[in-house]
Structure formats: structure tokens, C-alpha cells
Coordinates of C-alpha atoms and ligand atoms in Angstrom, one line a residue:
X1 CA 30.1 53.3 -25.7
X2 CA 33.0 50.8 -25.6
X3 CA 32.6 47.4 -23.9
X4 CA 34.1 47.0 -20.5
X5 CA 37.0 44.6 -20.3
X6 CA 36.7 41.2 -18.8
X7 CA 33.3 41.8 -17.2
X8 CA 30.5 39.3 -17.2
X9 CA 26.9 40.0 -16.0
X10 CA 24.9 37.0 -14.7
X11 CA 21.1 37.6 -14.6
X12 CA 19.6 35.8 -11.6
X13 CA 21.2 34.6 -8.3
X14 CA 19.5 31.2 -7.9
X15 CA 21.3 27.9 -8.4
X16 CA 22.1 28.1 -12.1
X17 CA 23.2 31.8 -11.8
X18 CA 25.4 31.2 -8.8
X19 CA 27.1 28.2 -10.2
X20 CA 27.7 29.9 -13.6
X21 CA 29.2 32.9 -11.6
X22 CA 31.5 30.5 -9.8
X23 CA 33.0 29.1 -13.0
X24 CA 33.0 32.5 -14.8
X25 CA 35.1 34.0 -12.0
X26 CA 37.9 31.7 -13.0
X27 CA 38.2 33.6 -16.3
X28 CA 36.7 37.0 -16.0
X29 CA 38.1 39.9 -13.9
X30 CA 34.6 40.9 -12.6
X31 CA 31.4 38.9 -12.3
X32 CA 28.3 40.9 -11.5
X33 CA 25.2 39.0 -10.5
X34 CA 21.9 41.0 -11.0
X35 CA 19.1 39.7 -8.8
X36 CA 15.5 41.0 -8.5
X37 CA 15.2 39.9 -4.8
X38 CA 17.0 41.3 -1.8
X39 CA 19.2 38.3 -0.9
X40 CA 18.2 37.0 2.5
X41 CA 20.4 35.2 5.1
X42 CA 21.0 31.5 4.4
X43 CA 17.9 29.4 5.1
X44 CA 15.3 32.1 4.5
X45 CA 12.7 31.9 1.8
X46 CA 12.6 34.5 -1.0
X47 CA 9.9 35.5 -3.4
X48 CA 11.9 35.0 -6.6
X49 CA 12.2 31.2 -5.9
X50 CA 8.6 30.2 -5.0
X51 CA 9.6 26.5 -5.4
X52 CA 12.0 26.9 -2.4
X53 CA 9.3 25.8 0.1
X54 CA 9.1 22.3 -1.4
X55 CA 11.3 19.2 -0.9
X56 CA 14.7 19.5 -2.5
X57 CA 17.3 16.8 -2.6
X58 CA 20.7 16.9 -4.3
X59 CA 21.6 13.7 -6.3
X60 CA 25.1 12.3 -5.8
X61 CA 26.3 13.7 -9.2
X62 CA 25.2 17.2 -8.2
X63 CA 26.9 16.8 -4.9
X64 CA 30.1 15.7 -6.6
X65 CA 30.0 18.8 -8.8
X66 CA 29.5 21.1 -5.9
X67 CA 32.3 19.4 -4.1
X68 CA 34.5 20.0 -7.1
X69 CA 33.5 23.7 -7.3
X70 CA 33.7 24.3 -3.5
X71 CA 36.2 21.8 -2.0
X72 CA 35.0 20.8 1.5
X73 CA 31.3 21.6 0.6
X74 CA 29.8 18.2 1.7
X75 CA 31.5 18.2 5.1
X76 CA 30.8 21.8 5.8
X77 CA 27.1 21.8 4.9
X78 CA 26.6 18.5 6.7
X79 CA 28.1 20.0 9.8
X80 CA 25.7 23.0 9.3
X81 CA 22.7 20.6 9.3
X82 CA 22.2 19.2 5.8
X83 CA 21.5 15.4 5.8
X84 CA 24.0 13.3 3.9
X85 CA 22.7 9.8 3.1
X86 CA 23.2 6.8 0.8
X87 CA 20.6 7.4 -1.9
X88 CA 19.4 3.8 -1.9
X89 CA 20.3 2.3 1.5
X90 CA 18.7 5.2 3.3
X91 CA 16.0 6.3 0.9
X92 CA 12.9 4.3 0.1
X93 CA 12.2 4.6 -3.6
X94 CA 8.6 3.4 -4.4
X95 CA 8.2 3.4 -8.2
X96 CA 5.1 2.0 -9.9
X97 CA 4.0 0.9 -6.4
X98 CA 7.2 -1.2 -5.9
X99 CA 9.9 -0.6 -3.3
X100 CA 13.3 -0.8 -4.9
X101 CA 15.6 -3.1 -3.0
X102 CA 17.5 -1.0 -0.5
X103 CA 21.2 -1.6 -0.4
X104 CA 24.4 0.4 0.1
X105 CA 25.6 2.1 -3.1
X106 CA 28.5 4.3 -2.0
X107 CA 26.6 7.2 -3.6
X108 CA 25.8 9.9 -1.0
X109 CA 23.2 12.6 -1.8
X110 CA 22.1 15.5 0.3
X111 CA 18.7 16.5 1.7
X112 CA 18.3 20.1 3.0
X113 CA 15.8 22.8 2.5
X114 CA 16.2 24.7 -0.8
X115 CA 16.9 28.1 1.0
X116 CA 19.6 26.3 3.0
X117 CA 21.3 24.7 0.1
X118 CA 21.1 27.8 -2.1
X119 CA 22.3 30.0 0.8
X120 CA 25.3 27.8 1.3
X121 CA 26.2 28.0 -2.4
X122 CA 25.5 31.8 -2.4
X123 CA 27.8 32.4 0.6
X124 CA 30.6 30.7 -1.2
X125 CA 30.1 32.4 -4.5
X126 CA 29.8 35.9 -3.1
X127 CA 32.9 35.3 -1.0
X128 CA 34.9 35.1 -4.3
X129 CA 36.9 38.4 -4.7
X130 CA 35.8 38.8 -8.3
X131 CA 32.1 38.3 -7.7
X132 CA 29.6 40.9 -6.6
X133 CA 25.8 41.0 -6.5
X134 CA 23.4 43.8 -7.4
X135 CA 20.3 42.9 -5.2
X136 CA 16.9 44.3 -5.7
X137 CA 17.6 45.1 -9.3
X138 CA 15.4 43.8 -12.1
X139 CA 16.7 43.1 -15.6
X140 CA 14.6 44.9 -18.1
X141 CA 16.3 43.9 -21.3
X142 CA 19.6 43.5 -23.2
X143 CA 21.9 46.2 -24.6
X144 CA 23.1 45.5 -28.1
X145 CA 25.5 47.1 -30.5
X146 CA 24.2 47.6 -34.0
X147 CA 21.2 45.5 -32.9
X148 CA 23.2 42.3 -33.3
X149 CA 25.8 41.9 -30.6
X150 CA 24.9 41.9 -26.9
X151 CA 27.0 44.4 -25.0
X152 CA 25.3 44.4 -21.6
X153 CA 22.0 44.4 -19.7
X154 CA 19.5 47.1 -19.0
X155 CA 18.6 47.0 -15.3
X156 CA 16.0 48.7 -13.1
X157 CA 17.5 49.5 -9.8
X158 CA 15.6 49.5 -6.4
X159 CA 14.6 53.1 -7.0
X160 CA 13.2 52.4 -10.4
X161 CA 16.1 54.0 -12.3
X162 CA 17.0 52.3 -15.6
X163 CA 20.8 51.9 -16.1
X164 CA 22.9 49.9 -18.6
X165 CA 25.5 47.6 -17.3
X166 CA 28.1 46.9 -20.0
X167 CA 29.7 43.5 -20.2
X168 CA 31.7 41.3 -22.5
X169 CA 29.2 38.5 -21.8
X170 CA 25.7 38.3 -20.4
X171 CA 24.5 35.0 -18.9
X172 CA 20.7 34.7 -18.5
X173 CA 19.9 32.5 -15.5
X174 CA 16.5 34.0 -14.7
X175 CA 14.6 30.7 -14.6
X176 CA 11.6 29.4 -16.6
X177 CA 10.2 32.9 -16.9
X178 CA 13.3 34.0 -18.9
X179 CA 12.6 36.7 -21.5
X180 CA 15.5 35.8 -23.8
X181 CA 13.2 34.4 -26.5
X182 CA 11.4 37.8 -26.6
X183 CA 14.6 39.8 -26.5
X184 CA 16.0 37.7 -29.4
X185 CA 13.0 38.6 -31.5
X186 CA 13.4 42.2 -30.6
X187 CA 17.0 42.1 -31.8
X188 CA 15.8 40.5 -35.1
X189 CA 16.8 36.9 -34.3
X190 CA 14.6 33.9 -34.4
X191 CA 13.3 32.8 -31.0
X192 CA 14.0 29.2 -30.1
X193 CA 11.3 26.5 -30.7
X194 CA 9.9 25.3 -27.4
X195 CA 9.1 21.7 -26.5
X196 CA 6.3 21.7 -23.9
X197 CA 4.5 18.9 -22.1
X198 CA 1.4 19.9 -20.1
X199 CA 1.8 18.0 -16.9
X200 CA -0.5 20.4 -14.9
X201 CA 1.4 19.6 -11.7
X202 CA 0.2 20.9 -8.3
X203 CA 2.3 20.6 -5.2
X204 CA 1.6 21.2 -1.5
X205 CA 4.3 21.0 1.2
X206 CA 4.2 20.9 5.0
X207 CA 6.9 20.7 7.6
X208 CA 6.8 18.2 10.4
X209 CA 8.5 17.1 13.6
X210 CA 8.2 13.3 13.3
X211 CA 7.9 10.8 16.1
X212 CA 11.4 9.3 16.9
X213 CA 11.9 6.3 14.6
X214 CA 8.9 7.2 12.4
X215 CA 11.1 6.7 9.3
X216 CA 12.5 3.4 10.5
X217 CA 16.1 4.7 10.1
X218 CA 15.6 6.0 6.5
X219 CA 16.1 9.7 5.5
X220 CA 13.6 9.8 2.7
X221 CA 10.6 8.1 1.3
X222 CA 9.7 8.9 -2.4
X223 CA 6.5 7.5 -3.7
X224 CA 6.1 8.2 -7.4
X225 CA 2.8 7.2 -9.0
X226 CA 1.3 4.2 -10.6
X227 CA -0.9 4.1 -13.6
X228 CA -3.9 3.7 -11.3
X229 CA -2.8 6.6 -9.2
X230 CA -0.6 9.4 -10.6
X231 CA 0.0 11.0 -7.2
X232 CA 3.4 11.6 -5.8
X233 CA 4.8 12.1 -2.3
X234 CA 8.3 12.9 -1.0
X235 CA 9.0 12.9 2.8
X236 CA 12.6 13.9 3.5
X237 CA 14.8 14.8 6.4
X238 CA 16.0 18.4 6.4
X239 CA 18.2 20.6 8.5
X240 CA 17.2 21.1 12.2
X241 CA 15.9 17.6 12.7
X242 CA 12.6 18.4 10.8
X243 CA 11.0 16.7 7.8
X244 CA 9.4 18.2 4.8
X245 CA 6.5 16.4 3.1
X246 CA 5.7 17.4 -0.5
X247 CA 2.6 16.0 -2.1
X248 CA 1.9 16.3 -5.8
X249 CA -0.7 15.4 -8.4
X250 CA -1.2 16.1 -12.1
X251 CA -3.8 17.5 -14.4
X252 CA -6.0 19.0 -11.7
X253 CA -5.7 16.3 -9.1
X254 CA -3.9 18.7 -6.8
X255 CA -3.2 18.2 -3.1
X256 CA -5.3 20.6 -0.9
X257 CA -3.7 23.1 1.4
X258 CA -6.2 22.6 4.3
X259 CA -4.6 20.3 6.9
X260 CA -7.4 17.7 6.7
X261 CA -7.4 17.6 2.9
X262 CA -3.6 17.4 2.9
X263 CA -3.6 14.4 5.3
X264 CA -6.3 12.7 3.3
X265 CA -4.3 13.2 0.1
X266 CA -1.2 11.7 1.8
X267 CA -3.3 8.7 2.9
X268 CA -4.4 8.2 -0.7
X269 CA -0.8 7.9 -2.2
X270 CA 0.0 4.7 -4.1
X271 CA 1.7 3.3 -1.0
X272 CA 1.0 3.7 2.7
X273 CA 4.5 4.4 4.0
X274 CA 4.3 8.2 4.1
X275 CA 0.9 8.3 5.8
X276 CA 2.3 5.9 8.4
X277 CA 5.4 8.0 9.0
X278 CA 3.5 11.2 9.6
X279 CA 1.0 9.6 11.9
X280 CA 1.3 11.3 15.3
X281 CA 3.8 13.9 13.9
X282 CA 3.6 17.5 14.9
X283 CA 2.9 19.8 12.0
X284 CA 5.1 22.9 12.2
X285 CA 3.3 25.1 9.6
X286 CA 0.4 25.0 7.2
X287 CA 0.6 23.4 3.8
X288 CA 1.9 25.7 1.0
X289 CA 0.9 25.3 -2.6
X290 CA 2.9 25.5 -5.9
X291 CA 1.7 25.1 -9.5
X292 CA 3.9 23.8 -12.3
X293 CA 1.8 23.9 -15.5
X294 CA 4.3 22.3 -18.0
X295 CA 7.8 21.0 -18.6
X296 CA 9.4 23.4 -21.1
X297 CA 12.6 23.1 -23.2
X298 CA 13.8 25.9 -25.3
X299 CA 15.7 24.5 -28.2
X300 CA 18.6 27.1 -28.4
X301 CA 20.9 24.4 -29.8
X302 CA 18.7 24.3 -33.0
X303 CA 19.1 28.0 -33.8
X304 CA 21.2 28.9 -36.8
X305 CA 22.1 32.4 -35.5
X306 CA 22.6 33.6 -32.0
X307 CA 24.1 37.0 -30.9
X308 CA 27.6 37.0 -29.6
X309 CA 27.9 38.0 -26.0
X310 CA 24.9 36.1 -24.7
X311 CA 24.4 32.7 -23.1
X312 CA 21.4 31.1 -21.4
X313 CA 21.6 28.5 -18.6
X314 CA 19.5 26.5 -16.1
X315 CA 15.7 26.5 -16.0
X316 CA 15.8 29.4 -18.5
X317 CA 16.8 26.7 -21.1
X318 CA 14.9 23.7 -19.7
X319 CA 12.6 23.2 -16.8
X320 CA 11.0 19.8 -16.3
X321 CA 8.7 18.1 -13.9
X322 CA 10.8 18.1 -10.7
X323 CA 9.4 14.8 -9.5
X324 CA 12.9 13.1 -9.8
X325 CA 14.7 16.1 -8.3
X326 CA 17.2 16.6 -11.1
X327 CA 17.1 20.4 -11.7
X328 CA 20.0 21.5 -9.5
X329 CA 22.2 18.7 -10.7
X330 CA 21.5 19.6 -14.3
X331 CA 22.3 23.3 -13.5
X332 CA 25.6 22.1 -11.9
X333 CA 26.4 20.0 -15.0
X334 CA 25.7 22.9 -17.3
X335 CA 28.1 25.1 -15.2
X336 CA 30.8 22.4 -15.7
X337 CA 30.1 22.5 -19.5
X338 CA 30.6 26.3 -19.4
X339 CA 33.8 25.9 -17.4
X340 CA 35.1 23.5 -20.1
X341 CA 34.3 25.9 -22.8
X342 CA 35.9 28.8 -21.0
X343 CA 39.0 26.7 -20.4
X344 CA 39.2 26.2 -24.2
X345 CA 38.9 29.9 -24.6
X346 CA 35.5 29.7 -26.3
X347 CA 33.2 31.7 -24.1
X348 CA 32.0 33.6 -27.1
X349 CA 30.8 30.5 -28.8
X350 CA 27.1 30.3 -27.9
X351 CA 26.3 27.6 -30.4
X352 CA 29.0 25.3 -29.0
X353 CA 27.7 26.0 -25.5
X354 CA 24.1 25.2 -26.4
X355 CA 25.1 22.0 -28.1
X356 CA 27.1 21.0 -25.0
X357 CA 24.3 21.7 -22.6
X358 CA 21.7 20.0 -24.9
X359 CA 23.8 16.8 -24.3
X360 CA 23.5 17.4 -20.6
X361 CA 19.7 18.0 -20.7
X362 CA 18.8 15.1 -23.1
X363 CA 18.7 12.3 -20.4
X364 CA 16.9 14.1 -17.6
X365 CA 14.4 15.5 -20.1
X366 CA 13.7 12.1 -21.5
X367 CA 13.4 10.6 -18.0
X368 CA 11.0 13.3 -16.7
X369 CA 8.9 13.9 -19.8
X370 CA 8.9 10.2 -20.8
X371 CA 7.5 9.3 -17.4
X372 CA 4.9 12.1 -17.6
X373 CA 3.7 10.6 -20.9
X374 CA 3.0 7.3 -19.2
X375 CA -0.1 8.9 -17.8
X376 CA -2.9 8.8 -20.3
X377 CA -4.3 12.1 -19.1
X378 CA -1.1 14.0 -20.2
X379 CA -1.6 15.2 -23.8
X380 CA 1.2 14.8 -26.3
X381 CA 2.5 12.4 -29.0
X382 CA 4.1 9.2 -27.7
X383 CA 7.0 8.0 -29.9
X384 CA 7.6 4.3 -30.2
X385 CA 10.6 4.8 -27.9
X386 CA 8.4 6.5 -25.2
X387 CA 5.8 3.7 -25.5
X388 CA 8.4 1.0 -25.2
X389 CA 10.2 2.6 -22.2
X390 CA 6.9 3.2 -20.4
X391 CA 6.0 -0.5 -20.9
X392 CA 9.4 -1.6 -19.7
X393 CA 9.8 0.6 -16.6
X394 CA 7.1 -0.9 -14.4
X395 CA 8.6 -4.3 -15.1
X396 CA 12.0 -3.0 -14.2
X397 CA 10.7 -1.4 -11.0
X398 CA 9.0 -4.7 -10.1
X399 CA 12.1 -6.8 -10.8
X400 CA 14.2 -4.2 -8.9
X401 CA 12.2 -4.9 -5.8
X402 CA 14.1 -8.1 -5.3
X403 CA 17.2 -7.4 -7.4
X404 CA 19.7 -5.0 -5.8
X405 CA 21.8 -4.7 -9.0
X406 CA 18.7 -3.5 -11.0
X407 CA 17.7 -1.1 -8.1
X408 CA 21.2 0.4 -8.2
X409 CA 21.1 0.7 -12.0
X410 CA 17.8 2.5 -11.8
X411 CA 19.1 4.9 -9.1
X412 CA 22.2 5.7 -11.1
X413 CA 20.1 6.7 -14.0
X414 CA 17.7 8.9 -12.0
X415 CA 20.7 10.4 -10.3
X416 CA 22.3 11.3 -13.6
X417 CA 25.4 9.1 -13.0
X418 CA 24.5 6.9 -16.0
X419 CA 22.6 7.4 -19.2
X420 CA 19.1 5.7 -19.4
X421 CA 20.2 3.4 -22.2
X422 CA 22.2 1.5 -19.6
X423 CA 18.9 0.2 -18.3
X424 CA 18.4 -1.6 -21.6
X425 CA 21.7 -3.4 -21.7
X426 CA 21.1 -7.0 -22.7
X427 CA 22.1 -8.4 -19.3
X428 CA 19.8 -6.1 -17.5
X429 CA 16.9 -6.5 -19.8
X430 CA 17.2 -10.3 -19.3
X431 CA 17.1 -9.9 -15.5
X432 CA 14.0 -7.7 -15.9
X433 CA 12.4 -10.3 -18.1
X434 CA 13.2 -13.1 -15.7
X435 CA 12.0 -11.0 -12.7
X436 CA 8.7 -10.2 -14.4
X437 CA 8.2 -13.8 -15.5
X438 CA 8.6 -14.9 -11.9
X439 CA 5.8 -12.7 -10.6
X440 CA 3.2 -10.1 -11.3
X441 CA 4.4 -6.5 -10.4
X442 CA 5.2 -6.6 -6.7
X443 CA 3.5 -3.9 -4.7
X444 CA 4.9 -2.3 -1.6
X445 CA 3.6 -4.2 1.4
X446 CA 0.8 -2.4 3.2
X447 CA -0.8 -1.0 0.0
X448 CA -4.4 -1.8 0.6
X449 CA -6.8 -2.2 -2.3
X450 CA -9.0 0.3 -0.5
X451 CA -6.2 2.9 -0.6
X452 CA -5.9 2.4 -4.4
X453 CA -9.6 2.6 -4.8
X454 CA -9.8 5.8 -2.8
X455 CA -7.0 7.4 -4.9
X456 CA -8.7 6.5 -8.1
X457 CA -12.1 7.8 -7.1
X458 CA -10.7 11.2 -6.0
X459 CA -8.6 11.7 -9.1
X460 CA -10.4 14.0 -11.6
Ligands
FAD501 C1 8.6 22.3 -6.8 C2 10.0 22.1 -7.3 C3 10.8 21.2 -6.6 C4 12.1 21.0 -7.1 N1 12.8 20.0 -6.4 C5 14.1 19.8 -6.8 C6 14.9 18.8 -6.2 O1 14.5 18.1 -5.3 N2 16.2 18.7 -6.6 C7 16.7 19.4 -7.7 O2 17.9 19.2 -8.0 N3 15.9 20.3 -8.3 C8 14.7 20.5 -7.9 N4 13.9 21.5 -8.6 C9 14.5 22.2 -9.7 C10 15.4 23.3 -9.3 O3 14.8 24.1 -8.2 C11 15.8 24.2 -10.4 O4 16.1 23.4 -11.6 C12 17.0 25.0 -10.1 O5 16.7 25.9 -9.0 C13 17.7 25.8 -11.2 O6 16.9 26.9 -11.4 P1 17.5 28.3 -12.0 O7 18.6 28.9 -11.1 O8 17.7 28.1 -13.4 O9 16.2 29.2 -11.9 P2 15.3 29.7 -10.6 O10 15.6 28.9 -9.4 O11 13.9 29.9 -11.1 O12 15.9 31.2 -10.3 C14 15.8 32.3 -11.2 C15 16.4 33.5 -10.5 O13 16.3 34.6 -11.4 C16 15.8 35.7 -10.7 N5 15.1 36.6 -11.7 C17 14.0 36.2 -12.4 N6 13.7 37.3 -13.2 C18 14.6 38.3 -13.0 C19 14.8 39.6 -13.5 N7 14.0 40.1 -14.5 N8 15.8 40.3 -13.0 C20 16.6 39.9 -12.0 N9 16.5 38.6 -11.5 C21 15.5 37.8 -12.0 C22 14.8 35.1 -9.6 O14 14.5 36.0 -8.6 C23 15.6 33.9 -9.2 O15 16.6 34.2 -8.2 C24 12.6 21.7 -8.2 C25 11.8 22.6 -8.8 C26 10.5 22.8 -8.4 C27 9.7 23.8 -9.2

């Protein structure tokens, strides 16, 4: 069978698949997205994205890319209910128990529920005349010519019939459960090595109607662990005037889903702000759990051989602890890398593509996984660099409680505007040193020793 002309098949209609489809439509005559789920109206949850019930925020860099791909996106989604806010002036970042100094940054990010954000992107991508979706169809494997070159995908339709969809290019965006490593082995290629850090993360999320003024004018509060308490909490405004609270803990210290246990876990976070904000709030649902066993990174860029006609993108390549909320921005940056490659006429250059996206992934992977390795209970080797950075960061967080320039530098790195090395520039390192000589790490006001004690005793 000959290959169809100018046809690309994208496997998976979540963020990475949709954004890939958007850029592929600039070069290919037809883009077919194959998705296992029936695609619901914007704002509704779906089974294929179980993480869509938990807090999702979009960093400024991710928002900029969406704006570039869909001009007018920010204004339109904000008008539809998403919350646009300055990521430091209106968000309380509590890192290592220290509140980063809040100040205007000119960097707007978005808070909205994941089904809302994904639905907004989906509406725009599917409105493109070259893009169509096959819903309720599950990808069963790849089609290959001579066992070497990928020529399409084998798909089970809603009635359970197996068909082959031919394509010039197949892009796997099926998330962390991607079967490309297995399919490569079946085709006689080497599967990629996988880096894996067992974080054993458990999440629970509940929706609230807060008391007026409960957030004190802020749109989000993010409390990310201390060495004494590795728990995490994110309370964020979302569309419809509601707030989502996601709680998390690692290595078995998981937030319960019964309402009393959930509230007790919130009260035992490293800082008291979230517990105070939800006091007297009306819960709108019951807590929902999620488990994230390990951060995983498939090292496609290290393979010597890779079949023509196939690319892999998004969480299917790298899925890391979502505590810093970087995954959608990373997917958007990978889509930009793909766009650049296509513009250079090099779509069929998988090795170039994997090298380009490895450069995109390096920083967020180092940030997420390096921070995970700060916790002694997370297994894995600590390089000298990881040990140094993990000794430096609590001092930086402490100094950034008073130093707005350091707070901004930190947020730009987390938000993928700057590379982490910028936090180590001599001028900044000096400010950190001076800041930490002036005081012992400064805790967020209101953190009672009893709260820390409670957190420690309940951690397994
Ligand atoms: C709890 C949690 C919270 C997060 N919070 C944030 C945040 O605040 N900010 C942020 O930027 N990122 C966040 N992320 C990360 C972000 O959700 C992902 O990085 C992002 O969605 C990119 O995922 P993806 O599209 O690659 O894969 P996924 O979202 O996993 O989507 C995979 C898609 O493929 C489909 N699929 C799977 N198998 C098949 C098959 N065989 N056939 C057909 N279709 C198939 C699925 O149905 C699904 O639609 C969070 C992640 C988690 C787990």
C-alpha cells in the first residue's frame, strides 16, 4: 500500500497532541487526531486525563506560546472565565516554609480547571480546516513498511474493528502510558533508556466556594514542602468564581479523601495560609485522589537509530512531578520546537527533533527531580550538583522572602522563562549569601511549631 500524501496522524487529543496538531496543520494537508475518549464539551472531565481534576495553572511562558499559536487566546479565555493574574504579585509562593516577596512582575499566568483549558485549546485546534478527530478510537500499534519505516497507525474503532490509517508521519502524544518503547522493540529497534525517580506522589483535590476575601486579594497560594514536612498544597482560583485545593504528599504520606482527613492534612501543611483560607468555605464536592508513582524521562535523544515517520511528544517523552505546574508549558515549548523543524523542512528528522526537545526538557526535569531528591525518603543517586543546589535553594527561598529581585529570579526559573543557572549568577549568589547571613531561614508568619510537629508525626 502506498503512503497517503501530506497526511499526519497524531495519537492522543490532550494538550501535547492538540498543540502538535496545531503546528502540523501549517505544513500538512490533513491532520487526523486519534483519541480513545469521546471528546466532551469544554469544561467536562474525561477518563483519559485522570489528572484533569487537580489544580492546573499555566505559567507565563506557556501562556505566551498559546497566544502565539492562537492569537487572542488570553483575552478570550479570560472573558470565558479563566483567571489571569500576575504570577508573583497575586500568587503566594511558599517555598521551604518561606513566603517569596510579592511584587509585580509583568508576567501574567492563567488559572483555570484543566478541562476548561484543554477544551479551549481543543475548540481552536478542531476549528482548523485541516484538522479532524477520530474520537472513541484506540491506537493498537504502528504500521510499518519492511519493518523499519513507520507508515501509519493501527486503530481500534468504537465498534472494535481494527483499521490501518496510513500517514506520512505519526506523532505519539498518548501521555506517560505511551507504548512507543514497546512498539520500537517489536520493529527491531532499541527502546529508549528511561530515567525514573520514585516520588510516590499522592494527590487529593476538592472544590470550594470560599468566603469573600478569604484569599486576601491573591489568586493562588502554593505551599511546597520543607525538609521537615514534604507535603504540598495548591489553592487556586478557577473559572466560575470557585477555588480548587490540591493537597499532595510523597512516599505514602498521601492526603486522605474523606472530608475530615482532607481538612486535617490541609491543616498540617508547612504553612497555615491554606487552612486559614478554607476556613468557613463551602465544599462543592468530595475530595478526589490521584497517584503519580514516579517521574519518568524516556531518553529518545540518545538512540542511535529511530524509524522514519514517527515522533513522540509531551508526557510520552517526559512526565515529571507536577508540583511546579510545568507540564503544559513544556508541551507547548515542544510544539514550538516541532514548528521550527517543520519550517526548516525537517519533519522527517526524528533525531534532530528529540535533540531539540531534550534541550526544552532539561531545565524543568532538573528543577522537578532535583527538588524531589532533596527529600531523604526519595531513593536515587544525588550528584554533587543536586546536593549543592538542594543546599542552596532553601537559602535562596529565605533571602527571597525580603528580596523582590531574588523572588522574581526564582519565579522566572520555575515559570521556564529563564534557565536555572541564572539563580547562581555571582550577583545573585552574593545576595543569597548576604540574606542568609542576616538571618536564619525565615518562616511564613503563622507557622506554629505545633503545626510542624503534627506534620512530622503523621508522615510515614
Ligand atoms: C496531578 C497533575 C497536575 C498537573 N498540574 C499541572 C499544572 O498545574 N500545570 C501544567 O502545566 N501541567 C500540569 N500537569 C502536567 C500536564 O497535565 C501534562 O504535562 C500535559 O497534560 C501534557 O500531557 P500529554 O498531552 O502529553 O498527555 P496526557 O494529558 O496524559 O494525554 C494523553 C492523551 O492520549 C490519549 N490516549 C492514551 N492512550 C491512547 C490510545 N491507545 N489511543 C488513543 N488515545 C490514547 C488519552 O486519552 C489522552 O487524551 C499536571 C499533571 C498531573 C498528573
